[in-house]
JSON list of C-alpha atoms in Angstrom, two decimals:
[
{"chain": "A", "resi": 1, "resn": "MET", "atom": "CA", "xyz": [7.89, -39.35, -26.51]},
{"chain": "A", "resi": 2, "resn": "ALA", "atom": "CA", "xyz": [8.67, -35.62, -26.31]},
{"chain": "A", "resi": 3, "resn": "ALA", "atom": "CA", "xyz": [5.11, -34.77, -27.33]},
{"chain": "A", "resi": 4, "resn": "VAL", "atom": "CA", "xyz": [3.71, -37.02, -24.57]},
{"chain": "A", "resi": 5, "resn": "LEU", "atom": "CA", "xyz": [5.97, -35.43, -21.97]},
{"chain": "A", "resi": 6, "resn": "ALA", "atom": "CA", "xyz": [5.02, -31.94, -23.15]},
{"chain": "A", "resi": 7, "resn": "TYR", "atom": "CA", "xyz": [1.34, -32.88, -22.95]},
{"chain": "A", "resi": 8, "resn": "GLU", "atom": "CA", "xyz": [1.76, -34.26, -19.41]},
{"chain": "A", "resi": 9, "resn": "PHE", "atom": "CA", "xyz": [3.56, -31.07, -18.32]},
{"chain": "A", "resi": 10, "resn": "TYR", "atom": "CA", "xyz": [0.75, -29.01, -19.85]},
{"chain": "A", "resi": 11, "resn": "VAL", "atom": "CA", "xyz": [-1.92, -31.01, -17.97]},
{"chain": "A", "resi": 12, "resn": "ARG", "atom": "CA", "xyz": [-0.04, -30.82, -14.66]},
{"chain": "A", "resi": 13, "resn": "ALA", "atom": "CA", "xyz": [0.65, -27.10, -14.95]},
{"chain": "A", "resi": 14, "resn": "GLY", "atom": "CA", "xyz": [-3.01, -26.46, -15.51]},
{"chain": "A", "resi": 15, "resn": "ARG", "atom": "CA", "xyz": [-4.64, -25.66, -18.78]},
{"chain": "A", "resi": 16, "resn": "LEU", "atom": "CA", "xyz": [-3.99, -22.22, -20.11]},
{"chain": "A", "resi": 17, "resn": "THR", "atom": "CA", "xyz": [-7.08, -20.10, -20.46]},
{"chain": "A", "resi": 18, "resn": "GLU", "atom": "CA", "xyz": [-7.32, -16.84, -22.36]},
{"chain": "A", "resi": 19, "resn": "VAL", "atom": "CA", "xyz": [-9.32, -14.12, -20.56]},
{"chain": "A", "resi": 20, "resn": "LYS", "atom": "CA", "xyz": [-10.15, -10.60, -21.78]},
{"chain": "A", "resi": 21, "resn": "ILE", "atom": "CA", "xyz": [-10.34, -7.85, -19.13]},
{"chain": "A", "resi": 22, "resn": "THR", "atom": "CA", "xyz": [-11.07, -4.13, -19.36]},
{"chain": "A", "resi": 23, "resn": "VAL", "atom": "CA", "xyz": [-8.95, -2.05, -16.99]},
{"chain": "A", "resi": 24, "resn": "PRO", "atom": "CA", "xyz": [-8.84, 1.76, -16.53]},
{"chain": "A", "resi": 25, "resn": "GLN", "atom": "CA", "xyz": [-5.97, 3.47, -18.31]},
{"chain": "A", "resi": 26, "resn": "LEU", "atom": "CA", "xyz": [-5.17, 0.22, -20.14]},
{"chain": "A", "resi": 27, "resn": "SER", "atom": "CA", "xyz": [-8.26, -0.55, -22.28]},
{"chain": "A", "resi": 28, "resn": "GLU", "atom": "CA", "xyz": [-9.17, -4.17, -23.02]},
{"chain": "A", "resi": 29, "resn": "LEU", "atom": "CA", "xyz": [-6.34, -6.61, -22.51]},
{"chain": "A", "resi": 30, "resn": "THR", "atom": "CA", "xyz": [-5.96, -10.32, -23.07]},
{"chain": "A", "resi": 31, "resn": "PHE", "atom": "CA", "xyz": [-4.53, -12.38, -20.22]},
{"chain": "A", "resi": 32, "resn": "VAL", "atom": "CA", "xyz": [-3.47, -15.99, -20.14]},
{"chain": "A", "resi": 33, "resn": "VAL", "atom": "CA", "xyz": [-3.90, -17.91, -16.88]},
{"chain": "A", "resi": 34, "resn": "ASN", "atom": "CA", "xyz": [-3.13, -21.37, -15.56]},
{"chain": "A", "resi": 35, "resn": "ASN", "atom": "CA", "xyz": [-3.87, -22.81, -12.11]},
{"chain": "A", "resi": 36, "resn": "ASP", "atom": "CA", "xyz": [-0.93, -21.01, -10.45]},
{"chain": "A", "resi": 37, "resn": "ALA", "atom": "CA", "xyz": [-2.03, -17.69, -11.93]},
{"chain": "A", "resi": 38, "resn": "ARG", "atom": "CA", "xyz": [-5.61, -18.35, -10.79]},
{"chain": "A", "resi": 39, "resn": "GLN", "atom": "CA", "xyz": [-4.36, -18.79, -7.22]},
{"chain": "A", "resi": 40, "resn": "VAL", "atom": "CA", "xyz": [-2.42, -15.50, -7.38]},
{"chain": "A", "resi": 41, "resn": "ALA", "atom": "CA", "xyz": [-5.46, -13.76, -8.88]},
{"chain": "A", "resi": 42, "resn": "TRP", "atom": "CA", "xyz": [-7.69, -15.18, -6.10]},
{"chain": "A", "resi": 43, "resn": "GLN", "atom": "CA", "xyz": [-5.35, -13.89, -3.39]},
{"chain": "A", "resi": 44, "resn": "LEU", "atom": "CA", "xyz": [-5.21, -10.44, -4.98]},
{"chain": "A", "resi": 45, "resn": "PHE", "atom": "CA", "xyz": [-9.00, -10.39, -5.46]},
{"chain": "A", "resi": 46, "resn": "ILE", "atom": "CA", "xyz": [-9.54, -11.11, -1.75]},
{"chain": "A", "resi": 47, "resn": "GLU", "atom": "CA", "xyz": [-6.99, -8.49, -0.69]},
{"chain": "A", "resi": 48, "resn": "THR", "atom": "CA", "xyz": [-8.51, -5.89, -3.01]},
{"chain": "A", "resi": 49, "resn": "VAL", "atom": "CA", "xyz": [-12.18, -6.37, -2.14]},
{"chain": "A", "resi": 50, "resn": "THR", "atom": "CA", "xyz": [-11.69, -6.49, 1.63]},
{"chain": "A", "resi": 51, "resn": "ARG", "atom": "CA", "xyz": [-9.88, -3.17, 1.90]},
{"chain": "A", "resi": 52, "resn": "THR", "atom": "CA", "xyz": [-10.63, 0.51, 1.46]},
{"chain": "A", "resi": 53, "resn": "SER", "atom": "CA", "xyz": [-9.47, 0.10, -2.12]},
{"chain": "A", "resi": 54, "resn": "THR", "atom": "CA", "xyz": [-13.00, -0.93, -3.13]},
{"chain": "A", "resi": 55, "resn": "GLN", "atom": "CA", "xyz": [-15.10, -0.29, -0.03]},
{"chain": "A", "resi": 56, "resn": "SER", "atom": "CA", "xyz": [-16.68, 3.11, 0.41]},
{"chain": "A", "resi": 57, "resn": "LEU", "atom": "CA", "xyz": [-15.49, 5.63, 2.97]},
{"chain": "A", "resi": 58, "resn": "ARG", "atom": "CA", "xyz": [-18.20, 8.27, 3.00]},
{"chain": "A", "resi": 59, "resn": "ASP", "atom": "CA", "xyz": [-17.63, 11.80, 4.25]},
{"chain": "A", "resi": 60, "resn": "GLY", "atom": "CA", "xyz": [-17.69, 11.81, 8.03]},
{"chain": "A", "resi": 61, "resn": "GLU", "atom": "CA", "xyz": [-16.98, 8.07, 8.23]},
{"chain": "A", "resi": 62, "resn": "GLY", "atom": "CA", "xyz": [-13.73, 6.40, 9.04]},
{"chain": "A", "resi": 63, "resn": "ILE", "atom": "CA", "xyz": [-10.30, 7.94, 9.31]},
{"chain": "A", "resi": 64, "resn": "ILE", "atom": "CA", "xyz": [-8.23, 8.96, 6.31]},
{"chain": "A", "resi": 65, "resn": "ARG", "atom": "CA", "xyz": [-5.01, 7.76, 7.97]},
{"chain": "A", "resi": 66, "resn": "GLU", "atom": "CA", "xyz": [-6.53, 4.27, 8.29]},
{"chain": "A", "resi": 67, "resn": "ALA", "atom": "CA", "xyz": [-7.65, 4.33, 4.65]},
{"chain": "A", "resi": 68, "resn": "LEU", "atom": "CA", "xyz": [-4.14, 5.23, 3.49]},
{"chain": "A", "resi": 69, "resn": "THR", "atom": "CA", "xyz": [-2.69, 2.54, 5.75]},
{"chain": "A", "resi": 70, "resn": "SER", "atom": "CA", "xyz": [-5.07, -0.01, 4.23]},
{"chain": "A", "resi": 71, "resn": "LEU", "atom": "CA", "xyz": [-4.07, 1.02, 0.71]},
{"chain": "A", "resi": 72, "resn": "TYR", "atom": "CA", "xyz": [-0.40, 0.79, 1.62]},
{"chain": "A", "resi": 73, "resn": "GLY", "atom": "CA", "xyz": [-1.12, -2.65, 3.10]},
{"chain": "A", "resi": 74, "resn": "LEU", "atom": "CA", "xyz": [-2.63, -3.70, -0.23]},
{"chain": "A", "resi": 75, "resn": "PHE", "atom": "CA", "xyz": [0.47, -2.38, -1.99]},
{"chain": "A", "resi": 76, "resn": "SER", "atom": "CA", "xyz": [2.78, -4.36, 0.33]},
{"chain": "A", "resi": 77, "resn": "THR", "atom": "CA", "xyz": [0.70, -7.52, 0.24]},
{"chain": "A", "resi": 78, "resn": "THR", "atom": "CA", "xyz": [0.50, -7.45, -3.55]},
{"chain": "A", "resi": 79, "resn": "ARG", "atom": "CA", "xyz": [4.28, -7.22, -3.77]},
{"chain": "A", "resi": 80, "resn": "GLU", "atom": "CA", "xyz": [4.66, -10.11, -1.33]},
{"chain": "A", "resi": 81, "resn": "VAL", "atom": "CA", "xyz": [2.17, -12.30, -3.22]},
{"chain": "A", "resi": 82, "resn": "LEU", "atom": "CA", "xyz": [4.03, -11.61, -6.46]},
{"chain": "A", "resi": 83, "resn": "LYS", "atom": "CA", "xyz": [7.43, -12.26, -4.91]},
{"chain": "A", "resi": 84, "resn": "SER", "atom": "CA", "xyz": [6.36, -15.53, -3.31]},
{"chain": "A", "resi": 85, "resn": "SER", "atom": "CA", "xyz": [4.74, -17.01, -6.42]},
{"chain": "A", "resi": 86, "resn": "ARG", "atom": "CA", "xyz": [6.28, -18.41, -9.55]},
{"chain": "A", "resi": 87, "resn": "PRO", "atom": "CA", "xyz": [6.08, -16.07, -12.53]},
{"chain": "A", "resi": 88, "resn": "SER", "atom": "CA", "xyz": [3.40, -16.94, -15.05]},
{"chain": "A", "resi": 89, "resn": "VAL", "atom": "CA", "xyz": [4.48, -18.01, -18.49]},
{"chain": "A", "resi": 90, "resn": "PRO", "atom": "CA", "xyz": [2.79, -15.71, -20.99]},
{"chain": "A", "resi": 91, "resn": "ALA", "atom": "CA", "xyz": [1.41, -17.19, -24.18]},
{"chain": "A", "resi": 92, "resn": "ALA", "atom": "CA", "xyz": [1.93, -15.38, -27.45]},
{"chain": "A", "resi": 93, "resn": "GLY", "atom": "CA", "xyz": [0.31, -11.96, -27.19]},
{"chain": "A", "resi": 94, "resn": "GLY", "atom": "CA", "xyz": [-1.14, -12.63, -23.74]},
{"chain": "A", "resi": 95, "resn": "LEU", "atom": "CA", "xyz": [-0.43, -10.82, -20.49]},
{"chain": "A", "resi": 96, "resn": "THR", "atom": "CA", "xyz": [-0.14, -12.39, -17.05]},
{"chain": "A", "resi": 97, "resn": "VAL", "atom": "CA", "xyz": [-1.81, -11.77, -13.71]},
{"chain": "A", "resi": 98, "resn": "GLU", "atom": "CA", "xyz": [1.48, -10.17, -12.67]},
{"chain": "A", "resi": 99, "resn": "ASN", "atom": "CA", "xyz": [1.05, -7.55, -15.40]},
{"chain": "A", "resi": 100, "resn": "LEU", "atom": "CA", "xyz": [-2.36, -6.62, -14.00]},
{"chain": "A", "resi": 101, "resn": "ALA", "atom": "CA", "xyz": [-1.06, -6.46, -10.43]},
{"chain": "A", "resi": 102, "resn": "ILE", "atom": "CA", "xyz": [1.98, -4.35, -11.32]},
{"chain": "A", "resi": 103, "resn": "ASN", "atom": "CA", "xyz": [-0.19, -1.95, -13.31]},
{"chain": "A", "resi": 104, "resn": "MET", "atom": "CA", "xyz": [-2.48, -1.64, -10.28]},
{"chain": "A", "resi": 105, "resn": "LEU", "atom": "CA", "xyz": [0.51, -0.81, -8.08]},
{"chain": "A", "resi": 106, "resn": "ASN", "atom": "CA", "xyz": [2.29, 1.59, -10.42]},
{"chain": "A", "resi": 107, "resn": "LYS", "atom": "CA", "xyz": [-0.64, 3.30, -12.17]},
{"chain": "A", "resi": 108, "resn": "GLU", "atom": "CA", "xyz": [-3.12, 3.51, -9.29]},
{"chain": "A", "resi": 109, "resn": "LEU", "atom": "CA", "xyz": [-1.84, 2.91, -5.76]},
{"chain": "A", "resi": 110, "resn": "ARG", "atom": "CA", "xyz": [1.65, 4.42, -6.00]},
{"chain": "A", "resi": 111, "resn": "PRO", "atom": "CA", "xyz": [0.53, 7.79, -7.46]},
{"chain": "A", "resi": 112, "resn": "PHE", "atom": "CA", "xyz": [-2.32, 8.13, -4.95]},
{"chain": "A", "resi": 113, "resn": "LEU", "atom": "CA", "xyz": [-0.19, 7.21, -1.94]},
{"chain": "A", "resi": 114, "resn": "SER", "atom": "CA", "xyz": [2.76, 9.32, -3.11]},
{"chain": "A", "resi": 115, "resn": "ARG", "atom": "CA", "xyz": [0.50, 12.35, -3.26]},
{"chain": "A", "resi": 116, "resn": "TRP", "atom": "CA", "xyz": [-1.53, 11.92, -0.08]},
{"chain": "A", "resi": 117, "resn": "HIS", "atom": "CA", "xyz": [0.80, 10.28, 2.45]},
{"chain": "A", "resi": 118, "resn": "PRO", "atom": "CA", "xyz": [3.17, 13.27, 2.71]},
{"chain": "A", "resi": 119, "resn": "LEU", "atom": "CA", "xyz": [0.34, 15.82, 2.78]},
{"chain": "A", "resi": 120, "resn": "LEU", "atom": "CA", "xyz": [-1.48, 14.01, 5.57]},
{"chain": "A", "resi": 121, "resn": "LYS", "atom": "CA", "xyz": [1.76, 13.48, 7.50]},
{"chain": "A", "resi": 122, "resn": "GLU", "atom": "CA", "xyz": [2.48, 17.21, 7.29]},
{"chain": "A", "resi": 123, "resn": "PHE", "atom": "CA", "xyz": [-0.97, 17.97, 8.77]},
{"chain": "A", "resi": 124, "resn": "GLU", "atom": "CA", "xyz": [-0.49, 15.36, 11.50]},
{"chain": "A", "resi": 125, "resn": "ASP", "atom": "CA", "xyz": [2.96, 16.72, 12.39]},
{"chain": "A", "resi": 126, "resn": "LEU", "atom": "CA", "xyz": [1.69, 20.31, 12.59]},
{"chain": "A", "resi": 127, "resn": "HIS", "atom": "CA", "xyz": [-1.51, 19.37, 14.46]},
{"chain": "A", "resi": 128, "resn": "PRO", "atom": "CA", "xyz": [-0.83, 16.29, 16.61]},
{"chain": "A", "resi": 129, "resn": "GLY", "atom": "CA", "xyz": [-3.96, 14.55, 17.83]},
{"chain": "A", "resi": 130, "resn": "ARG", "atom": "CA", "xyz": [-6.33, 16.62, 15.68]},
{"chain": "A", "resi": 131, "resn": "PRO", "atom": "CA", "xyz": [-8.92, 14.67, 13.65]},
{"chain": "A", "resi": 132, "resn": "ASP", "atom": "CA", "xyz": [-8.41, 14.56, 9.91]},
{"chain": "A", "resi": 133, "resn": "ALA", "atom": "CA", "xyz": [-11.82, 16.24, 9.51]},
{"chain": "A", "resi": 134, "resn": "GLU", "atom": "CA", "xyz": [-9.98, 19.45, 10.47]},
{"chain": "A", "resi": 135, "resn": "TRP", "atom": "CA", "xyz": [-7.45, 18.95, 7.69]},
{"chain": "A", "resi": 136, "resn": "SER", "atom": "CA", "xyz": [-8.15, 21.47, 4.93]},
{"chain": "A", "resi": 137, "resn": "SER", "atom": "CA", "xyz": [-7.42, 18.83, 2.25]},
{"chain": "A", "resi": 138, "resn": "SER", "atom": "CA", "xyz": [-9.66, 16.19, 3.79]},
{"chain": "A", "resi": 139, "resn": "GLY", "atom": "CA", "xyz": [-12.50, 16.69, 1.30]},
{"chain": "A", "resi": 140, "resn": "VAL", "atom": "CA", "xyz": [-10.24, 16.62, -1.75]},
{"chain": "A", "resi": 141, "resn": "CYS", "atom": "CA", "xyz": [-8.43, 13.54, -0.47]},
{"chain": "A", "resi": 142, "resn": "ARG", "atom": "CA", "xyz": [-11.73, 11.71, 0.07]},
{"chain": "A", "resi": 143, "resn": "GLU", "atom": "CA", "xyz": [-12.92, 12.78, -3.38]},
{"chain": "A", "resi": 144, "resn": "GLU", "atom": "CA", "xyz": [-9.76, 11.43, -5.00]},
{"chain": "A", "resi": 145, "resn": "LEU", "atom": "CA", "xyz": [-10.08, 8.28, -2.89]},
{"chain": "A", "resi": 146, "resn": "ARG", "atom": "CA", "xyz": [-13.56, 7.71, -4.33]},
{"chain": "A", "resi": 147, "resn": "ALA", "atom": "CA", "xyz": [-12.17, 8.10, -7.87]},
{"chain": "A", "resi": 148, "resn": "LEU", "atom": "CA", "xyz": [-9.38, 5.63, -7.04]},
{"chain": "A", "resi": 149, "resn": "GLN", "atom": "CA", "xyz": [-11.92, 3.18, -5.61]},
{"chain": "A", "resi": 150, "resn": "ALA", "atom": "CA", "xyz": [-13.92, 3.30, -8.85]},
{"chain": "A", "resi": 151, "resn": "ARG", "atom": "CA", "xyz": [-10.80, 2.42, -10.84]},
{"chain": "A", "resi": 152, "resn": "MET", "atom": "CA", "xyz": [-9.76, -0.25, -8.31]},
{"chain": "A", "resi": 153, "resn": "HIS", "atom": "CA", "xyz": [-13.16, -1.88, -8.71]},
{"chain": "A", "resi": 154, "resn": "SER", "atom": "CA", "xyz": [-12.13, -2.75, -12.28]},
{"chain": "A", "resi": 155, "resn": "TYR", "atom": "CA", "xyz": [-8.89, -4.31, -11.05]},
{"chain": "A", "resi": 156, "resn": "ALA", "atom": "CA", "xyz": [-10.80, -6.36, -8.47]},
{"chain": "A", "resi": 157, "resn": "LEU", "atom": "CA", "xyz": [-13.17, -7.59, -11.18]},
{"chain": "A", "resi": 158, "resn": "GLY", "atom": "CA", "xyz": [-10.16, -8.37, -13.36]},
{"chain": "A", "resi": 159, "resn": "PHE", "atom": "CA", "xyz": [-8.55, -10.47, -10.62]},
{"chain": "A", "resi": 160, "resn": "ALA", "atom": "CA", "xyz": [-11.89, -12.21, -10.07]},
{"chain": "A", "resi": 161, "resn": "LYS", "atom": "CA", "xyz": [-12.23, -13.01, -13.76]},
{"chain": "A", "resi": 162, "resn": "LEU", "atom": "CA", "xyz": [-8.68, -14.37, -13.89]},
{"chain": "A", "resi": 163, "resn": "ALA", "atom": "CA", "xyz": [-9.35, -16.46, -10.77]},
{"chain": "A", "resi": 164, "resn": "GLY", "atom": "CA", "xyz": [-12.63, -17.77, -12.16]},
{"chain": "A", "resi": 165, "resn": "VAL", "atom": "CA", "xyz": [-14.78, -16.23, -9.41]},
{"chain": "A", "resi": 166, "resn": "PRO", "atom": "CA", "xyz": [-18.45, -16.43, -10.39]},
{"chain": "A", "resi": 167, "resn": "ASP", "atom": "CA", "xyz": [-20.62, -13.36, -9.75]},
{"chain": "A", "resi": 168, "resn": "ALA", "atom": "CA", "xyz": [-17.73, -11.29, -8.36]},
{"chain": "A", "resi": 169, "resn": "ALA", "atom": "CA", "xyz": [-19.58, -8.00, -8.84]},
{"chain": "A", "resi": 170, "resn": "ALA", "atom": "CA", "xyz": [-22.24, -9.16, -6.38]},
{"chain": "A", "resi": 171, "resn": "MET", "atom": "CA", "xyz": [-19.54, -10.20, -3.88]},
{"chain": "A", "resi": 172, "resn": "ILE", "atom": "CA", "xyz": [-17.96, -6.76, -4.08]},
{"chain": "A", "resi": 173, "resn": "ALA", "atom": "CA", "xyz": [-21.32, -5.00, -3.71]},
{"chain": "A", "resi": 174, "resn": "GLN", "atom": "CA", "xyz": [-22.14, -6.99, -0.56]},
{"chain": "A", "resi": 175, "resn": "GLN", "atom": "CA", "xyz": [-19.15, -5.60, 1.27]}
]
């Protein structure tokens, strides 16, 4: 009877699937996902690929303040998605979608935003209304943003793989 109940719970919770993902700074990792984790991964994939985190901002295009605001929005949304979902149950040796998301926040977004938000704010406070193109650090910030975007692309592909999104690389490239 206990085995039947355990099997029914397993079927209802969604079958666990093991997925291997390569992420910058973390190497190749093994994740375990069920249907709940796939939904979280799908939400984070959509948030990641529709923001500046993966979409180019070439020199002379866009506004750095808006790019930083978009990245902070991704940070906030990711936290909210994680807080509002049930935690995944990791299988032996497997990581969860939450591990990938928290690594994205703490190893990528937080360091970038912690560096550039105060520097841009200082420029804006000293030169109200001036375009960020006049900011002496504009070029370096955009260069570091491009490096961040390259790393974030791997996270987006990781979320897509965990969510079961077919041909995610093509979806990202179309943006």
